[in-house]
Amino acid sequence: DAGITQSPRHKVTETGTPVTLRCHQTENHRYMYWYRQDPGHGLRLIHYSYGVKDTDKGEVSDGYSVSRSKTEDFLLTLESATSSQTSVYFCAISEPMTGSDEQYFGPGTRLTVT
Amino acid sequence: AQTVTQSQPEMSVQEAETVTLSCTYDTSESNYYLFWYKQPPSRQMILVIRQEAYKQQNATENRFSVNFQKAAKSFSLKISDSQLGDTAMYFCAFTPVNTGNQFYFGTGTSLTVIP
């Protein structure tokens, strides 16, 4: 299994509070991604990174920001959480230079905003 | 715009039988990859099978095989000899080559294998 961890695994927070989710990888892959998973929507890309300090928006980036100061860590921040951000968040990594476009996923973080 | 459609929200199959999950996609790209991922109740996303668009031969992995029809933009997954451990959500995904590895996922098909 690819070495990807996410923390926390579960979190309950109140509307309006800031929340940061962490993704940590030990594979030295360049690309890292944050998705959210909601019933009826599958997985939707929030933000992704193609290198240290290089990030770009995905399909559902409003209300989220990211940072990547080291290859191994990719942080997702909800500046002011809203109930619509209640979801399961997945981090993924990939390295096209390996010859495969496969993405490897972390275990997910269940976030509940009350 | 890239879209992936899974038209079967839920399916069931008897143990040891065969089931086919459908997936269609829309893209103007000519070179891309297609994937099926499995998500069991543990929530972990697991790669089931991968197909490269420039390869005409359908990919096979043990009991899992695909029917890739590029002209029709169709990518169905066949599971043979279904086992109880195959019970999971299955997601079809698509990524164009050389576009930052952005994946586009379908909404998923929940498969239940009945003993």
PDB file of C-alpha atoms in Angstrom:
ATOM      1  CA  ASP A   1       0.000   0.000   0.000  1.00  0.00           C
ATOM      2  CA  ALA A   2       1.138   3.520  -0.818  1.00  0.00           C
ATOM      3  CA  GLY A   3       2.238   5.433   2.277  1.00  0.00           C
ATOM      4  CA  ILE A   4      -0.485   8.025   2.573  1.00  0.00           C
ATOM      5  CA  THR A   5      -1.957   9.157   5.856  1.00  0.00           C
ATOM      6  CA  GLN A   6      -4.613  11.717   6.618  1.00  0.00           C
ATOM      7  CA  SER A   7      -5.232  13.499   9.868  1.00  0.00           C
ATOM      8  CA  PRO A   8      -7.544  13.772  11.576  1.00  0.00           C
ATOM      9  CA  ARG A   9      -9.621  10.788  10.483  1.00  0.00           C
ATOM     10  CA  HIS A  10     -12.781  12.231  11.978  1.00  0.00           C
ATOM     11  CA  LYS A  11     -13.662  15.751  13.004  1.00  0.00           C
ATOM     12  CA  VAL A  12     -16.759  17.557  14.181  1.00  0.00           C
ATOM     13  CA  THR A  13     -16.620  21.323  14.131  1.00  0.00           C
ATOM     14  CA  GLU A  14     -18.955  24.264  14.342  1.00  0.00           C
ATOM     15  CA  THR A  15     -20.003  26.583  11.545  1.00  0.00           C
ATOM     16  CA  GLY A  16     -17.617  29.485  11.148  1.00  0.00           C
ATOM     17  CA  THR A  17     -14.565  27.831  12.637  1.00  0.00           C
ATOM     18  CA  PRO A  18     -11.372  27.254  10.648  1.00  0.00           C
ATOM     19  CA  VAL A  19     -10.390  23.659   9.907  1.00  0.00           C
ATOM     20  CA  THR A  20      -7.171  22.223   8.493  1.00  0.00           C
ATOM     21  CA  LEU A  21      -6.851  18.711   7.165  1.00  0.00           C
ATOM     22  CA  ARG A  22      -3.444  17.188   6.606  1.00  0.00           C
ATOM     23  CA  CYS A  23      -2.248  14.708   4.040  1.00  0.00           C
ATOM     24  CA  HIS A  24       1.173  13.138   4.462  1.00  0.00           C
ATOM     25  CA  GLN A  25       2.914  10.842   1.971  1.00  0.00           C
ATOM     26  CA  THR A  26       6.145   8.878   2.130  1.00  0.00           C
ATOM     27  CA  GLU A  27       6.297   8.025  -1.596  1.00  0.00           C
ATOM     28  CA  ASN A  28       7.971  11.231  -2.839  1.00  0.00           C
ATOM     29  CA  HIS A  29       5.252  11.660  -5.475  1.00  0.00           C
ATOM     30  CA  ARG A  30       5.016  15.088  -7.109  1.00  0.00           C
ATOM     31  CA  TYR A  31       1.281  15.287  -7.517  1.00  0.00           C
ATOM     32  CA  MET A  32      -1.125  15.513  -4.610  1.00  0.00           C
ATOM     33  CA  TYR A  33      -4.864  16.034  -4.677  1.00  0.00           C
ATOM     34  CA  TRP A  34      -7.763  16.805  -2.399  1.00  0.00           C
ATOM     35  CA  TYR A  35     -11.207  15.426  -3.219  1.00  0.00           C
ATOM     36  CA  ARG A  36     -14.518  15.511  -1.474  1.00  0.00           C
ATOM     37  CA  GLN A  37     -16.970  12.636  -1.671  1.00  0.00           C
ATOM     38  CA  ASP A  38     -20.695  13.221  -1.373  1.00  0.00           C
ATOM     39  CA  PRO A  39     -23.615  10.903  -2.130  1.00  0.00           C
ATOM     40  CA  GLY A  40     -24.768  11.283  -5.712  1.00  0.00           C
ATOM     41  CA  HIS A  41     -21.650  13.198  -6.710  1.00  0.00           C
ATOM     42  CA  GLY A  42     -18.825  10.696  -6.569  1.00  0.00           C
ATOM     43  CA  LEU A  43     -15.439  12.272  -5.948  1.00  0.00           C
ATOM     44  CA  ARG A  44     -14.896  15.873  -6.928  1.00  0.00           C
ATOM     45  CA  LEU A  45     -11.542  17.574  -7.115  1.00  0.00           C
ATOM     46  CA  ILE A  46     -11.042  20.522  -4.770  1.00  0.00           C
ATOM     47  CA  HIS A  47      -7.402  21.481  -5.336  1.00  0.00           C
ATOM     48  CA  TYR A  48      -4.279  19.766  -6.498  1.00  0.00           C
ATOM     49  CA  SER A  49      -0.541  20.320  -6.372  1.00  0.00           C
ATOM     50  CA  TYR A  50       2.112  19.476  -8.923  1.00  0.00           C
ATOM     51  CA  GLY A  51       5.085  20.386  -6.764  1.00  0.00           C
ATOM     52  CA  VAL A  52       6.183  22.320  -3.704  1.00  0.00           C
ATOM     53  CA  LYS A  53       4.353  25.650  -3.657  1.00  0.00           C
ATOM     54  CA  ASP A  54       2.659  24.798  -6.997  1.00  0.00           C
ATOM     55  CA  THR A  55      -1.083  24.393  -6.641  1.00  0.00           C
ATOM     56  CA  ASP A  56      -4.167  24.820  -8.786  1.00  0.00           C
ATOM     57  CA  LYS A  57      -7.919  24.834  -8.363  1.00  0.00           C
ATOM     58  CA  GLY A  58     -10.199  21.956  -9.095  1.00  0.00           C
ATOM     59  CA  GLU A  59     -13.892  21.717  -9.798  1.00  0.00           C
ATOM     60  CA  VAL A  60     -15.157  22.693  -6.319  1.00  0.00           C
ATOM     61  CA  SER A  61     -12.497  25.008  -4.874  1.00  0.00           C
ATOM     62  CA  ASP A  62     -14.712  27.759  -3.439  1.00  0.00           C
ATOM     63  CA  GLY A  63     -14.313  28.007   0.345  1.00  0.00           C
ATOM     64  CA  TYR A  64     -11.094  25.978   0.385  1.00  0.00           C
ATOM     65  CA  SER A  65      -7.418  26.826   0.275  1.00  0.00           C
ATOM     66  CA  VAL A  66      -4.346  24.606   0.161  1.00  0.00           C
ATOM     67  CA  SER A  67      -0.666  24.796   0.882  1.00  0.00           C
ATOM     68  CA  ARG A  68       2.298  22.624   0.084  1.00  0.00           C
ATOM     69  CA  SER A  69       5.548  23.695   1.680  1.00  0.00           C
ATOM     70  CA  LYS A  70       7.139  20.226   1.546  1.00  0.00           C
ATOM     71  CA  THR A  71       6.871  17.389  -0.934  1.00  0.00           C
ATOM     72  CA  GLU A  72       5.351  15.099   1.644  1.00  0.00           C
ATOM     73  CA  ASP A  73       2.625  17.346   3.069  1.00  0.00           C
ATOM     74  CA  PHE A  74      -0.468  18.852   1.466  1.00  0.00           C
ATOM     75  CA  LEU A  75      -2.797  20.851   3.701  1.00  0.00           C
ATOM     76  CA  LEU A  76      -6.433  21.646   3.013  1.00  0.00           C
ATOM     77  CA  THR A  77      -7.933  24.572   4.919  1.00  0.00           C
ATOM     78  CA  LEU A  78     -11.527  25.564   5.342  1.00  0.00           C
ATOM     79  CA  GLU A  79     -11.194  29.184   6.438  1.00  0.00           C
ATOM     80  CA  SER A  80     -14.718  29.357   7.834  1.00  0.00           C
ATOM     81  CA  ALA A  81     -16.467  26.009   7.766  1.00  0.00           C
ATOM     82  CA  THR A  82     -20.064  25.791   6.558  1.00  0.00           C
ATOM     83  CA  SER A  83     -22.576  22.958   6.807  1.00  0.00           C
ATOM     84  CA  SER A  84     -22.271  22.404   3.033  1.00  0.00           C
ATOM     85  CA  GLN A  85     -18.674  21.352   3.632  1.00  0.00           C
ATOM     86  CA  THR A  86     -19.766  18.343   5.656  1.00  0.00           C
ATOM     87  CA  SER A  87     -18.265  15.536   3.616  1.00  0.00           C
ATOM     88  CA  VAL A  88     -15.643  12.845   3.410  1.00  0.00           C
ATOM     89  CA  TYR A  89     -12.332  14.233   2.209  1.00  0.00           C
ATOM     90  CA  PHE A  90      -9.776  12.135   0.380  1.00  0.00           C
ATOM     91  CA  CYS A  91      -6.191  12.894  -0.382  1.00  0.00           C
ATOM     92  CA  ALA A  92      -4.524  11.212  -3.355  1.00  0.00           C
ATOM     93  CA  ILE A  93      -1.046  11.129  -4.847  1.00  0.00           C
ATOM     94  CA  SER A  94       0.426  10.243  -8.217  1.00  0.00           C
ATOM     95  CA  GLU A  95       3.720  10.293 -10.032  1.00  0.00           C
ATOM     96  CA  PRO A  96       3.464  10.159 -13.832  1.00  0.00           C
ATOM     97  CA  MET A  97       7.233   9.680 -14.126  1.00  0.00           C
ATOM     98  CA  THR A  98       6.725   6.141 -12.856  1.00  0.00           C
ATOM     99  CA  GLY A  99       4.905   5.420 -16.115  1.00  0.00           C
ATOM    100  CA  SER A 100       1.530   5.091 -14.458  1.00  0.00           C
ATOM    101  CA  ASP A 101      -1.230   7.658 -14.152  1.00  0.00           C
ATOM    102  CA  GLU A 102      -2.790   5.797 -11.255  1.00  0.00           C
ATOM    103  CA  GLN A 103      -3.775   7.819  -8.221  1.00  0.00           C
ATOM    104  CA  TYR A 104      -3.295   6.319  -4.772  1.00  0.00           C
ATOM    105  CA  PHE A 105      -5.732   7.344  -2.112  1.00  0.00           C
ATOM    106  CA  GLY A 106      -5.488   7.994   1.585  1.00  0.00           C
ATOM    107  CA  PRO A 107      -7.993   6.539   4.062  1.00  0.00           C
ATOM    108  CA  GLY A 108     -10.231   9.620   4.093  1.00  0.00           C
ATOM    109  CA  THR A 109     -11.347  12.157   6.707  1.00  0.00           C
ATOM    110  CA  ARG A 110     -14.961  12.440   7.730  1.00  0.00           C
ATOM    111  CA  LEU A 111     -15.744  16.073   8.525  1.00  0.00           C
ATOM    112  CA  THR A 112     -19.017  17.146  10.090  1.00  0.00           C
ATOM    113  CA  VAL A 113     -19.855  20.835  10.355  1.00  0.00           C
ATOM    114  CA  THR A 114     -22.686  21.527  12.793  1.00  0.00           C
TER     115      THR A 114
ATOM    116  CA  ALA B   1     -15.586  19.479 -20.568  1.00  0.00           C
ATOM    117  CA  GLN B   2     -14.870  15.994 -19.309  1.00  0.00           C
ATOM    118  CA  THR B   3     -17.713  14.008 -17.827  1.00  0.00           C
ATOM    119  CA  VAL B   4     -18.134  10.461 -16.613  1.00  0.00           C
ATOM    120  CA  THR B   5     -21.556   8.881 -16.288  1.00  0.00           C
ATOM    121  CA  GLN B   6     -22.513   5.792 -14.337  1.00  0.00           C
ATOM    122  CA  SER B   7     -26.186   5.214 -14.952  1.00  0.00           C
ATOM    123  CA  GLN B   8     -26.712   2.388 -12.445  1.00  0.00           C
ATOM    124  CA  PRO B   9     -26.770   3.757  -8.878  1.00  0.00           C
ATOM    125  CA  GLU B  10     -27.334   0.304  -7.388  1.00  0.00           C
ATOM    126  CA  MET B  11     -26.950  -3.264  -8.569  1.00  0.00           C
ATOM    127  CA  SER B  12     -27.041  -6.699  -7.025  1.00  0.00           C
ATOM    128  CA  VAL B  13     -25.777 -10.100  -8.116  1.00  0.00           C
ATOM    129  CA  GLN B  14     -25.908 -13.606  -6.753  1.00  0.00           C
ATOM    130  CA  GLU B  15     -22.683 -15.044  -5.468  1.00  0.00           C
ATOM    131  CA  ALA B  16     -20.724 -16.851  -8.232  1.00  0.00           C
ATOM    132  CA  GLU B  17     -22.683 -15.077 -10.973  1.00  0.00           C
ATOM    133  CA  THR B  18     -21.438 -12.448 -13.425  1.00  0.00           C
ATOM    134  CA  VAL B  19     -22.346  -8.775 -13.355  1.00  0.00           C
ATOM    135  CA  THR B  20     -21.526  -5.849 -15.628  1.00  0.00           C
ATOM    136  CA  LEU B  21     -21.279  -2.254 -14.480  1.00  0.00           C
ATOM    137  CA  SER B  22     -21.612   0.425 -17.123  1.00  0.00           C
ATOM    138  CA  CYS B  23     -19.690   3.642 -17.602  1.00  0.00           C
ATOM    139  CA  THR B  24     -19.707   6.211 -20.355  1.00  0.00           C
ATOM    140  CA  TYR B  25     -17.559   9.294 -20.673  1.00  0.00           C
ATOM    141  CA  ASP B  26     -17.324  12.380 -22.777  1.00  0.00           C
ATOM    142  CA  THR B  27     -14.091  13.999 -23.857  1.00  0.00           C
ATOM    143  CA  SER B  28     -12.441  15.647 -26.815  1.00  0.00           C
ATOM    144  CA  GLU B  29      -9.067  14.215 -25.822  1.00  0.00           C
ATOM    145  CA  SER B  30      -7.640  11.414 -27.940  1.00  0.00           C
ATOM    146  CA  ASN B  31      -5.210  10.001 -25.414  1.00  0.00           C
ATOM    147  CA  TYR B  32      -6.315   9.148 -21.913  1.00  0.00           C
ATOM    148  CA  TYR B  33      -6.580   6.485 -19.255  1.00  0.00           C
ATOM    149  CA  LEU B  34      -9.642   4.888 -17.758  1.00  0.00           C
ATOM    150  CA  PHE B  35      -9.907   3.266 -14.354  1.00  0.00           C
ATOM    151  CA  TRP B  36     -12.298   1.365 -12.171  1.00  0.00           C
ATOM    152  CA  TYR B  37     -11.896   1.900  -8.438  1.00  0.00           C
ATOM    153  CA  LYS B  38     -13.575  -0.102  -5.711  1.00  0.00           C
ATOM    154  CA  GLN B  39     -14.594   1.414  -2.381  1.00  0.00           C
ATOM    155  CA  PRO B  40     -15.627  -1.196   0.216  1.00  0.00           C
ATOM    156  CA  PRO B  41     -17.300  -0.229   3.494  1.00  0.00           C
ATOM    157  CA  SER B  42     -13.851   0.517   4.921  1.00  0.00           C
ATOM    158  CA  ARG B  43     -13.914   3.582   2.628  1.00  0.00           C
ATOM    159  CA  GLN B  44     -10.477   2.849   1.179  1.00  0.00           C
ATOM    160  CA  MET B  45     -10.261   3.475  -2.578  1.00  0.00           C
ATOM    161  CA  ILE B  46      -8.727   0.475  -4.325  1.00  0.00           C
ATOM    162  CA  LEU B  47      -7.729   0.309  -7.974  1.00  0.00           C
ATOM    163  CA  VAL B  48      -9.464  -2.573  -9.729  1.00  0.00           C
ATOM    164  CA  ILE B  49      -8.376  -2.205 -13.326  1.00  0.00           C
ATOM    165  CA  ARG B  50      -6.811   0.270 -15.730  1.00  0.00           C
ATOM    166  CA  GLN B  51      -7.141   0.775 -19.498  1.00  0.00           C
ATOM    167  CA  GLU B  52      -5.041   2.896 -21.804  1.00  0.00           C
ATOM    168  CA  ALA B  53      -7.098   4.458 -24.581  1.00  0.00           C
ATOM    169  CA  TYR B  54      -4.544   3.758 -27.297  1.00  0.00           C
ATOM    170  CA  LYS B  55      -4.651   0.034 -26.569  1.00  0.00           C
ATOM    171  CA  GLN B  56      -7.441  -1.777 -28.354  1.00  0.00           C
ATOM    172  CA  GLN B  57      -7.107  -4.894 -26.236  1.00  0.00           C
ATOM    173  CA  ASN B  58      -9.410  -4.954 -23.254  1.00  0.00           C
ATOM    174  CA  ALA B  59      -7.691  -5.055 -19.871  1.00  0.00           C
ATOM    175  CA  THR B  60      -8.151  -8.065 -17.600  1.00  0.00           C
ATOM    176  CA  GLU B  61      -7.255  -8.612 -13.955  1.00  0.00           C
ATOM    177  CA  ASN B  62      -8.223 -12.048 -12.677  1.00  0.00           C
ATOM    178  CA  ARG B  63     -12.045 -12.029 -12.344  1.00  0.00           C
ATOM    179  CA  PHE B  64     -12.313  -8.428 -13.531  1.00  0.00           C
ATOM    180  CA  SER B  65     -12.357  -7.410 -17.175  1.00  0.00           C
ATOM    181  CA  VAL B  66     -13.449  -4.395 -19.158  1.00  0.00           C
ATOM    182  CA  ASN B  67     -15.250  -3.844 -22.426  1.00  0.00           C
ATOM    183  CA  PHE B  68     -13.671  -0.705 -23.845  1.00  0.00           C
ATOM    184  CA  GLN B  69     -15.438   0.806 -26.840  1.00  0.00           C
ATOM    185  CA  LYS B  70     -13.519   3.964 -27.730  1.00  0.00           C
ATOM    186  CA  ALA B  71     -15.794   5.157 -30.506  1.00  0.00           C
ATOM    187  CA  ALA B  72     -18.819   4.796 -28.255  1.00  0.00           C
ATOM    188  CA  LYS B  73     -16.892   6.217 -25.271  1.00  0.00           C
ATOM    189  CA  SER B  74     -17.966   3.286 -23.181  1.00  0.00           C
ATOM    190  CA  PHE B  75     -15.984   1.472 -20.492  1.00  0.00           C
ATOM    191  CA  SER B  76     -17.912  -1.260 -18.706  1.00  0.00           C
ATOM    192  CA  LEU B  77     -16.598  -3.517 -15.942  1.00  0.00           C
ATOM    193  CA  LYS B  78     -17.424  -7.216 -15.848  1.00  0.00           C
ATOM    194  CA  ILE B  79     -17.023  -9.121 -12.615  1.00  0.00           C
ATOM    195  CA  SER B  80     -17.057 -12.880 -13.023  1.00  0.00           C
ATOM    196  CA  ASP B  81     -17.656 -15.433 -10.276  1.00  0.00           C
ATOM    197  CA  SER B  82     -18.826 -12.697  -7.920  1.00  0.00           C
ATOM    198  CA  GLN B  83     -17.699 -13.027  -4.320  1.00  0.00           C
ATOM    199  CA  LEU B  84     -19.080 -11.529  -1.119  1.00  0.00           C
ATOM    200  CA  GLY B  85     -15.944  -9.401  -0.857  1.00  0.00           C
ATOM    201  CA  ASP B  86     -16.877  -7.694  -4.106  1.00  0.00           C
ATOM    202  CA  THR B  87     -19.659  -5.855  -2.291  1.00  0.00           C
ATOM    203  CA  ALA B  88     -18.621  -2.226  -2.589  1.00  0.00           C
ATOM    204  CA  MET B  89     -19.139   1.069  -4.370  1.00  0.00           C
ATOM    205  CA  TYR B  90     -17.483   1.077  -7.777  1.00  0.00           C
ATOM    206  CA  PHE B  91     -16.279   4.273  -9.419  1.00  0.00           C
ATOM    207  CA  CYS B  92     -15.334   4.761 -13.034  1.00  0.00           C
ATOM    208  CA  ALA B  93     -12.655   7.411 -13.592  1.00  0.00           C
ATOM    209  CA  PHE B  94     -10.995   9.072 -16.529  1.00  0.00           C
ATOM    210  CA  THR B  95      -7.814  11.117 -16.877  1.00  0.00           C
ATOM    211  CA  PRO B  96      -6.447  12.741 -20.017  1.00  0.00           C
ATOM    212  CA  VAL B  97      -2.756  12.220 -20.548  1.00  0.00           C
ATOM    213  CA  ASN B  98      -0.457  15.131 -19.777  1.00  0.00           C
ATOM    214  CA  THR B  99      -3.049  17.365 -18.121  1.00  0.00           C
ATOM    215  CA  GLY B 100      -1.793  17.307 -14.559  1.00  0.00           C
ATOM    216  CA  ASN B 101      -3.313  13.917 -13.881  1.00  0.00           C
ATOM    217  CA  GLN B 102      -6.715  15.387 -13.135  1.00  0.00           C
ATOM    218  CA  PHE B 103      -9.178  12.593 -12.557  1.00  0.00           C
ATOM    219  CA  TYR B 104     -12.846  12.816 -13.384  1.00  0.00           C
ATOM    220  CA  PHE B 105     -15.051  10.398 -11.492  1.00  0.00           C
ATOM    221  CA  GLY B 106     -18.504   9.032 -12.073  1.00  0.00           C
ATOM    222  CA  THR B 107     -21.102   9.066  -9.312  1.00  0.00           C
ATOM    223  CA  GLY B 108     -20.564   5.412  -8.507  1.00  0.00           C
ATOM    224  CA  THR B 109     -22.485   2.136  -8.582  1.00  0.00           C
ATOM    225  CA  SER B 110     -23.241   0.377  -5.320  1.00  0.00           C
ATOM    226  CA  LEU B 111     -22.867  -3.365  -5.874  1.00  0.00           C
ATOM    227  CA  THR B 112     -24.223  -5.919  -3.441  1.00  0.00           C
ATOM    228  CA  VAL B 113     -23.282  -9.579  -3.770  1.00  0.00           C
ATOM    229  CA  ILE B 114     -26.045 -11.771  -2.368  1.00  0.00           C
ATOM    230  CA  PRO B 115     -25.083 -15.074  -0.730  1.00  0.00           C
TER     231      PRO B 115
END
